[in-house]
Tab-separated table of N, CA and C in Angstrom:
chain	number	residue	atom	x	y	z
A	1	MET	N	-141.692	-113.018	31.759
A	1	MET	CA	-142.941	-113.626	31.334
A	1	MET	C	-142.745	-114.415	30.037
A	2	ARG	N	-141.910	-113.886	29.157
A	2	ARG	CA	-141.675	-114.550	27.875
A	2	ARG	C	-141.056	-115.941	28.072
A	3	SER	N	-140.087	-116.041	28.984
A	3	SER	CA	-139.438	-117.332	29.213
A	3	SER	C	-140.416	-118.320	29.843
A	4	THR	N	-141.320	-117.832	30.682
A	4	THR	CA	-142.330	-118.700	31.280
A	4	THR	C	-143.251	-119.262	30.210
A	5	ARG	N	-143.638	-118.419	29.281
A	5	ARG	CA	-144.502	-118.864	28.175
A	5	ARG	C	-143.774	-119.885	27.307
A	6	GLN	N	-142.496	-119.660	27.068
A	6	GLN	CA	-141.706	-120.614	26.293
A	6	GLN	C	-141.586	-121.937	27.044
A	7	GLY	N	-141.425	-121.872	28.347
A	7	GLY	CA	-141.376	-123.088	29.158
A	7	GLY	C	-142.687	-123.839	29.103
A	8	ALA	N	-143.793	-123.107	29.160
A	8	ALA	CA	-145.113	-123.744	29.075
A	8	ALA	C	-145.304	-124.406	27.720
A	9	ALA	N	-144.889	-123.750	26.658
A	9	ALA	CA	-145.009	-124.329	25.306
A	9	ALA	C	-144.137	-125.571	25.185
A	10	ARG	N	-142.918	-125.507	25.705
A	10	ARG	CA	-142.025	-126.666	25.685
A	10	ARG	C	-142.638	-127.813	26.491
A	11	GLY	N	-143.214	-127.488	27.645
A	11	GLY	CA	-143.877	-128.500	28.463
A	11	GLY	C	-145.058	-129.129	27.755
A	12	LEU	N	-145.835	-128.301	27.060
A	12	LEU	CA	-146.959	-128.834	26.284
A	12	LEU	C	-146.484	-129.789	25.192
A	13	ARG	N	-145.408	-129.403	24.506
A	13	ARG	CA	-144.866	-130.296	23.463
A	13	ARG	C	-144.445	-131.632	24.061
A	14	LEU	N	-143.681	-131.562	25.146
A	14	LEU	CA	-143.218	-132.789	25.790
A	14	LEU	C	-144.386	-133.588	26.370
A	15	GLY	N	-145.348	-132.901	26.953
A	15	GLY	CA	-146.509	-133.578	27.533
A	15	GLY	C	-147.387	-134.262	26.498
A	16	THR	N	-147.605	-133.601	25.366
A	16	THR	CA	-148.425	-134.231	24.328
A	16	THR	C	-147.681	-135.401	23.680
A	17	GLU	N	-146.377	-135.268	23.510
A	17	GLU	CA	-145.591	-136.384	22.976
A	17	GLU	C	-145.626	-137.576	23.935
A	18	TYR	N	-145.518	-137.304	25.218
A	18	TYR	CA	-145.606	-138.353	26.230
A	18	TYR	C	-146.986	-139.023	26.162
A	19	GLY	N	-148.035	-138.223	26.097
A	19	GLY	CA	-149.392	-138.769	26.013
A	19	GLY	C	-149.590	-139.628	24.780
A	20	LEU	N	-149.061	-139.177	23.652
A	20	LEU	CA	-149.166	-139.959	22.416
A	20	LEU	C	-148.430	-141.284	22.549
A	21	GLU	N	-147.227	-141.234	23.094
A	21	GLU	CA	-146.453	-142.471	23.261
A	21	GLU	C	-147.202	-143.454	24.157
A	22	ARG	N	-147.788	-142.959	25.240
A	22	ARG	CA	-148.547	-143.822	26.151
A	22	ARG	C	-149.808	-144.361	25.483
A	23	ALA	N	-150.510	-143.511	24.735
A	23	ALA	CA	-151.726	-143.952	24.044
A	23	ALA	C	-151.401	-145.007	22.989
A	24	ASN	N	-150.267	-144.854	22.322
A	24	ASN	CA	-149.887	-145.821	21.291
A	24	ASN	C	-149.656	-147.216	21.856
A	25	ARG	N	-149.418	-147.315	23.137
A	25	ARG	CA	-149.260	-148.632	23.769
A	25	ARG	C	-150.585	-149.379	23.870
A	26	ARG	N	-151.702	-148.644	23.735
A	26	ARG	CA	-153.033	-149.230	23.911
A	26	ARG	C	-153.878	-149.206	22.643
A	27	VAL	N	-153.452	-148.439	21.653
A	27	VAL	CA	-154.259	-148.263	20.450
A	27	VAL	C	-154.493	-149.628	19.780
A	28	PRO	N	-155.729	-149.903	19.310
A	28	PRO	CA	-155.967	-151.158	18.590
A	28	PRO	C	-155.008	-151.259	17.403
A	29	ILE	N	-154.493	-152.456	17.191
A	29	ILE	CA	-153.474	-152.604	16.160
A	29	ILE	C	-153.785	-153.819	15.299
A	30	GLU	N	-153.838	-153.604	14.027
A	30	GLU	CA	-153.990	-154.683	13.052
A	30	GLU	C	-152.788	-154.610	12.116
A	31	GLU	N	-152.683	-153.480	11.455
A	31	GLU	CA	-151.550	-153.252	10.547
A	31	GLU	C	-150.733	-152.032	10.981
A	32	ALA	N	-151.065	-151.458	12.105
A	32	ALA	CA	-150.406	-150.291	12.691
A	32	ALA	C	-150.701	-148.980	11.969
A	33	THR	N	-151.658	-148.977	11.051
A	33	THR	CA	-152.023	-147.743	10.355
A	33	THR	C	-152.602	-146.728	11.323
A	34	LEU	N	-153.474	-147.178	12.205
A	34	LEU	CA	-154.078	-146.282	13.185
A	34	LEU	C	-153.011	-145.698	14.105
A	35	GLU	N	-152.128	-146.525	14.579
A	35	GLU	CA	-151.048	-146.054	15.457
A	35	GLU	C	-150.168	-145.024	14.746
A	36	ARG	N	-149.803	-145.306	13.508
A	36	ARG	CA	-148.943	-144.369	12.759
A	36	ARG	C	-149.632	-143.050	12.454
A	37	SER	N	-150.953	-143.033	12.479
A	37	SER	CA	-151.678	-141.794	12.184
A	37	SER	C	-151.718	-140.851	13.387
A	38	GLY	N	-151.278	-141.304	14.536
A	38	GLY	CA	-151.317	-140.484	15.741
A	38	GLY	C	-150.360	-139.305	15.658
A	39	THR	N	-150.830	-138.149	16.100
A	39	THR	CA	-149.999	-136.945	16.112
A	39	THR	C	-150.209	-136.191	17.419
A	40	ALA	N	-149.170	-135.499	17.829
A	40	ALA	CA	-149.235	-134.599	18.974
A	40	ALA	C	-148.886	-133.212	18.450
A	41	THR	N	-149.777	-132.257	18.659
A	41	THR	CA	-149.548	-130.900	18.164
A	41	THR	C	-149.747	-129.889	19.286
A	42	VAL	N	-149.097	-128.756	19.121
A	42	VAL	CA	-149.202	-127.675	20.105
A	42	VAL	C	-149.407	-126.356	19.372
A	43	ASP	N	-150.384	-125.611	19.817
A	43	ASP	CA	-150.585	-124.243	19.357
A	43	ASP	C	-149.923	-123.354	20.411
A	44	GLU	N	-148.720	-122.897	20.121
A	44	GLU	CA	-147.954	-122.135	21.107
A	44	GLU	C	-148.598	-120.791	21.427
A	45	ALA	N	-149.249	-120.186	20.463
A	45	ALA	CA	-149.891	-118.893	20.709
A	45	ALA	C	-151.028	-119.025	21.721
A	46	ALA	N	-151.793	-120.100	21.609
A	46	ALA	CA	-152.927	-120.314	22.507
A	46	ALA	C	-152.565	-121.183	23.713
A	47	LEU	N	-151.350	-121.744	23.702
A	47	LEU	CA	-150.911	-122.690	24.733
A	47	LEU	C	-151.921	-123.825	24.900
A	48	LYS	N	-152.196	-124.472	23.769
A	48	LYS	CA	-153.090	-125.628	23.758
A	48	LYS	C	-152.407	-126.778	23.044
A	49	GLY	N	-152.547	-127.968	23.592
A	49	GLY	CA	-151.986	-129.154	22.969
A	49	GLY	C	-153.090	-130.122	22.599
A	50	ALA	N	-152.825	-130.968	21.601
A	50	ALA	CA	-153.818	-131.951	21.159
A	50	ALA	C	-153.121	-133.224	20.703
A	51	ILE	N	-153.797	-134.328	20.936
A	51	ILE	CA	-153.372	-135.622	20.431
A	51	ILE	C	-154.517	-136.125	19.582
A	52	ALA	N	-154.212	-136.569	18.376
A	52	ALA	CA	-155.266	-137.012	17.463
A	52	ALA	C	-154.798	-138.204	16.648
A	53	TYR	N	-155.770	-138.985	16.212
A	53	TYR	CA	-155.527	-140.100	15.296
A	53	TYR	C	-156.353	-139.824	14.054
A	54	ASP	N	-155.703	-139.925	12.895
A	54	ASP	CA	-156.325	-139.469	11.655
A	54	ASP	C	-156.469	-140.593	10.644
A	55	THR	N	-157.416	-141.466	10.895
A	55	THR	CA	-157.818	-142.456	9.897
A	55	THR	C	-159.332	-142.364	9.786
A	56	PRO	N	-159.898	-142.838	8.695
A	56	PRO	CA	-161.355	-142.771	8.556
A	56	PRO	C	-162.105	-143.533	9.651
A	57	TYR	N	-161.455	-144.482	10.286
A	57	TYR	CA	-162.119	-145.319	11.282
A	57	TYR	C	-161.651	-145.053	12.718
A	58	ALA	N	-160.850	-144.037	12.939
A	58	ALA	CA	-160.291	-143.783	14.273
A	58	ALA	C	-161.383	-143.559	15.321
A	59	VAL	N	-162.356	-142.720	15.017
A	59	VAL	CA	-163.410	-142.428	15.991
A	59	VAL	C	-164.209	-143.691	16.295
A	60	ARG	N	-164.537	-144.450	15.270
A	60	ARG	CA	-165.315	-145.681	15.482
A	60	ARG	C	-164.537	-146.674	16.334
A	61	GLN	N	-163.255	-146.838	16.046
A	61	GLN	CA	-162.422	-147.744	16.843
A	61	GLN	C	-162.366	-147.275	18.293
A	62	HIS	N	-162.298	-145.978	18.484
A	62	HIS	CA	-162.199	-145.432	19.835
A	62	HIS	C	-163.488	-145.652	20.622
A	63	GLU	N	-164.614	-145.464	19.975
A	63	GLU	CA	-165.899	-145.471	20.665
A	63	GLU	C	-166.586	-146.832	20.746
A	64	GLU	N	-166.275	-147.748	19.860
A	64	GLU	CA	-166.983	-149.028	19.794
A	64	GLU	C	-166.465	-149.989	20.864
A	65	LEU	N	-167.230	-150.144	21.920
A	65	LEU	CA	-166.810	-150.970	23.044
A	65	LEU	C	-166.943	-152.465	22.781
A	66	ASP	N	-167.673	-152.840	21.760
A	66	ASP	CA	-167.892	-154.267	21.484
A	66	ASP	C	-166.858	-154.882	20.550
A	67	TYR	N	-165.976	-154.083	19.982
A	67	TYR	CA	-164.929	-154.636	19.120
A	67	TYR	C	-163.955	-155.465	19.970
A	68	GLN	N	-163.457	-156.531	19.377
A	68	GLN	CA	-162.462	-157.372	20.048
A	68	GLN	C	-161.067	-156.895	19.659
A	69	HIS	N	-160.189	-156.784	20.649
A	69	HIS	CA	-158.830	-156.292	20.404
A	69	HIS	C	-157.820	-157.263	20.995
A	70	ASP	N	-156.594	-157.196	20.494
A	70	ASP	CA	-155.510	-157.991	21.048
A	70	ASP	C	-155.274	-157.584	22.505
A	71	ALA	N	-154.622	-158.446	23.255
A	71	ALA	CA	-154.330	-158.171	24.663
A	71	ALA	C	-153.586	-156.842	24.802
A	72	GLY	N	-154.044	-156.028	25.741
A	72	GLY	CA	-153.414	-154.737	25.986
A	72	GLY	C	-153.892	-153.625	25.074
A	73	ARG	N	-154.691	-153.955	24.085
A	73	ARG	CA	-155.230	-152.962	23.141
A	73	ARG	C	-156.716	-152.819	23.435
A	74	GLU	N	-157.246	-151.604	23.279
A	74	GLU	CA	-158.627	-151.404	23.720
A	74	GLU	C	-159.297	-150.205	23.063
A	75	ALA	N	-160.625	-150.221	23.126
A	75	ALA	CA	-161.401	-149.036	22.762
A	75	ALA	C	-161.142	-147.985	23.840
A	76	LYS	N	-161.426	-146.749	23.553
A	76	LYS	CA	-161.241	-145.636	24.483
A	76	LYS	C	-159.781	-145.474	24.893
A	77	TRP	N	-158.854	-145.942	24.044
A	77	TRP	CA	-157.433	-145.904	24.397
A	77	TRP	C	-156.933	-144.495	24.684
A	78	LEU	N	-157.382	-143.520	23.926
A	78	LEU	CA	-156.893	-142.157	24.132
A	78	LEU	C	-157.518	-141.545	25.387
A	79	GLU	N	-158.806	-141.682	25.517
A	79	GLU	CA	-159.508	-141.138	26.683
A	79	GLU	C	-158.951	-141.734	27.987
A	80	ARG	N	-158.794	-143.029	28.020
A	80	ARG	CA	-158.290	-143.688	29.237
A	80	ARG	C	-156.845	-143.290	29.524
A	81	THR	N	-156.045	-143.213	28.480
A	81	THR	CA	-154.655	-142.816	28.678
A	81	THR	C	-154.570	-141.414	29.252
A	82	LEU	N	-155.300	-140.472	28.677
A	82	LEU	CA	-155.221	-139.091	29.156
A	82	LEU	C	-155.764	-138.950	30.574
A	83	THR	N	-156.776	-139.732	30.913
A	83	THR	CA	-157.296	-139.716	32.279
A	83	THR	C	-156.242	-140.251	33.252
A	84	GLU	N	-155.650	-141.382	32.904
A	84	GLU	CA	-154.677	-142.016	33.792
A	84	GLU	C	-153.344	-141.262	33.854
A	85	GLU	N	-152.963	-140.608	32.784
A	85	GLU	CA	-151.665	-139.938	32.719
A	85	GLU	C	-151.739	-138.432	32.927
A	86	SER	N	-152.910	-137.908	33.300
A	86	SER	CA	-153.058	-136.451	33.418
A	86	SER	C	-152.103	-135.850	34.449
A	87	GLU	N	-151.891	-136.532	35.568
A	87	GLU	CA	-150.949	-136.010	36.565
A	87	GLU	C	-149.534	-135.962	36.015
A	88	ALA	N	-149.121	-137.023	35.342
A	88	ALA	CA	-147.765	-137.072	34.780
A	88	ALA	C	-147.585	-135.991	33.722
A	89	ILE	N	-148.588	-135.808	32.878
A	89	ILE	CA	-148.509	-134.776	31.844
A	89	ILE	C	-148.453	-133.392	32.484
A	90	GLY	N	-149.272	-133.172	33.491
A	90	GLY	CA	-149.236	-131.898	34.208
A	90	GLY	C	-147.874	-131.640	34.843
A	91	GLU	N	-147.257	-132.678	35.368
A	91	GLU	CA	-145.943	-132.533	35.992
A	91	GLU	C	-144.870	-132.232	34.945
A	92	ILE	N	-144.992	-132.828	33.772
A	92	ILE	CA	-144.054	-132.527	32.679
A	92	ILE	C	-144.129	-131.045	32.331
A	93	ILE	N	-145.335	-130.534	32.216
A	93	ILE	CA	-145.523	-129.115	31.893
A	93	ILE	C	-144.979	-128.244	33.027
A	94	ALA	N	-145.329	-128.578	34.266
A	94	ALA	CA	-144.885	-127.792	35.417
A	94	ALA	C	-143.358	-127.775	35.525
A	95	THR	N	-142.735	-128.890	35.248
A	95	THR	CA	-141.273	-128.964	35.311
A	95	THR	C	-140.639	-127.989	34.323
A	96	GLN	N	-141.183	-127.923	33.124
A	96	GLN	CA	-140.631	-127.025	32.112
A	96	GLN	C	-140.867	-125.563	32.475
A	97	VAL	N	-142.000	-125.267	33.076
A	97	VAL	CA	-142.262	-123.900	33.519
A	97	VAL	C	-141.289	-123.524	34.635
A	98	ARG	N	-141.087	-124.428	35.596
A	98	ARG	CA	-140.129	-124.150	36.681
A	98	ARG	C	-138.724	-123.943	36.128
A	99	ARG	N	-138.328	-124.756	35.183
A	99	ARG	CA	-136.997	-124.582	34.565
A	99	ARG	C	-136.871	-123.228	33.902
A	100	SER	N	-137.929	-122.805	33.233
A	100	SER	CA	-137.871	-121.506	32.546
A	100	SER	C	-137.754	-120.363	33.541
A	101	LEU	N	-138.261	-120.522	34.740
A	101	LEU	CA	-138.156	-119.488	35.754
A	101	LEU	C	-136.749	-119.376	36.322
A	102	ARG	N	-136.005	-120.473	36.279
A	102	ARG	CA	-134.624	-120.468	36.779
A	102	ARG	C	-133.638	-119.914	35.765
A	103	ASP	N	-133.993	-120.006	34.503
A	103	ASP	CA	-133.069	-119.566	33.431
A	103	ASP	C	-132.995	-118.066	33.309
């Protein structure tokens, strides 16, 4: 059971990093401050992962649909990325759990 939990935690780390990398491809960019503020974290005890952007304007940039962005950059970048990449992230986690079962 311990190795399975370690596999799940490893999968969460890899999955959140993957999600962050994908979200960064869409994040609105002016000076890249918002993009650089992105973090992927995992609480291994609770087996929970999170992706966050930490600037004073991150939430506004995410939610404001009327802002104009460069091509390929958009509002709702994190929400859309996680919706579109949820299967891939789930597979990353599942792969690590399966590997831990073989070890």
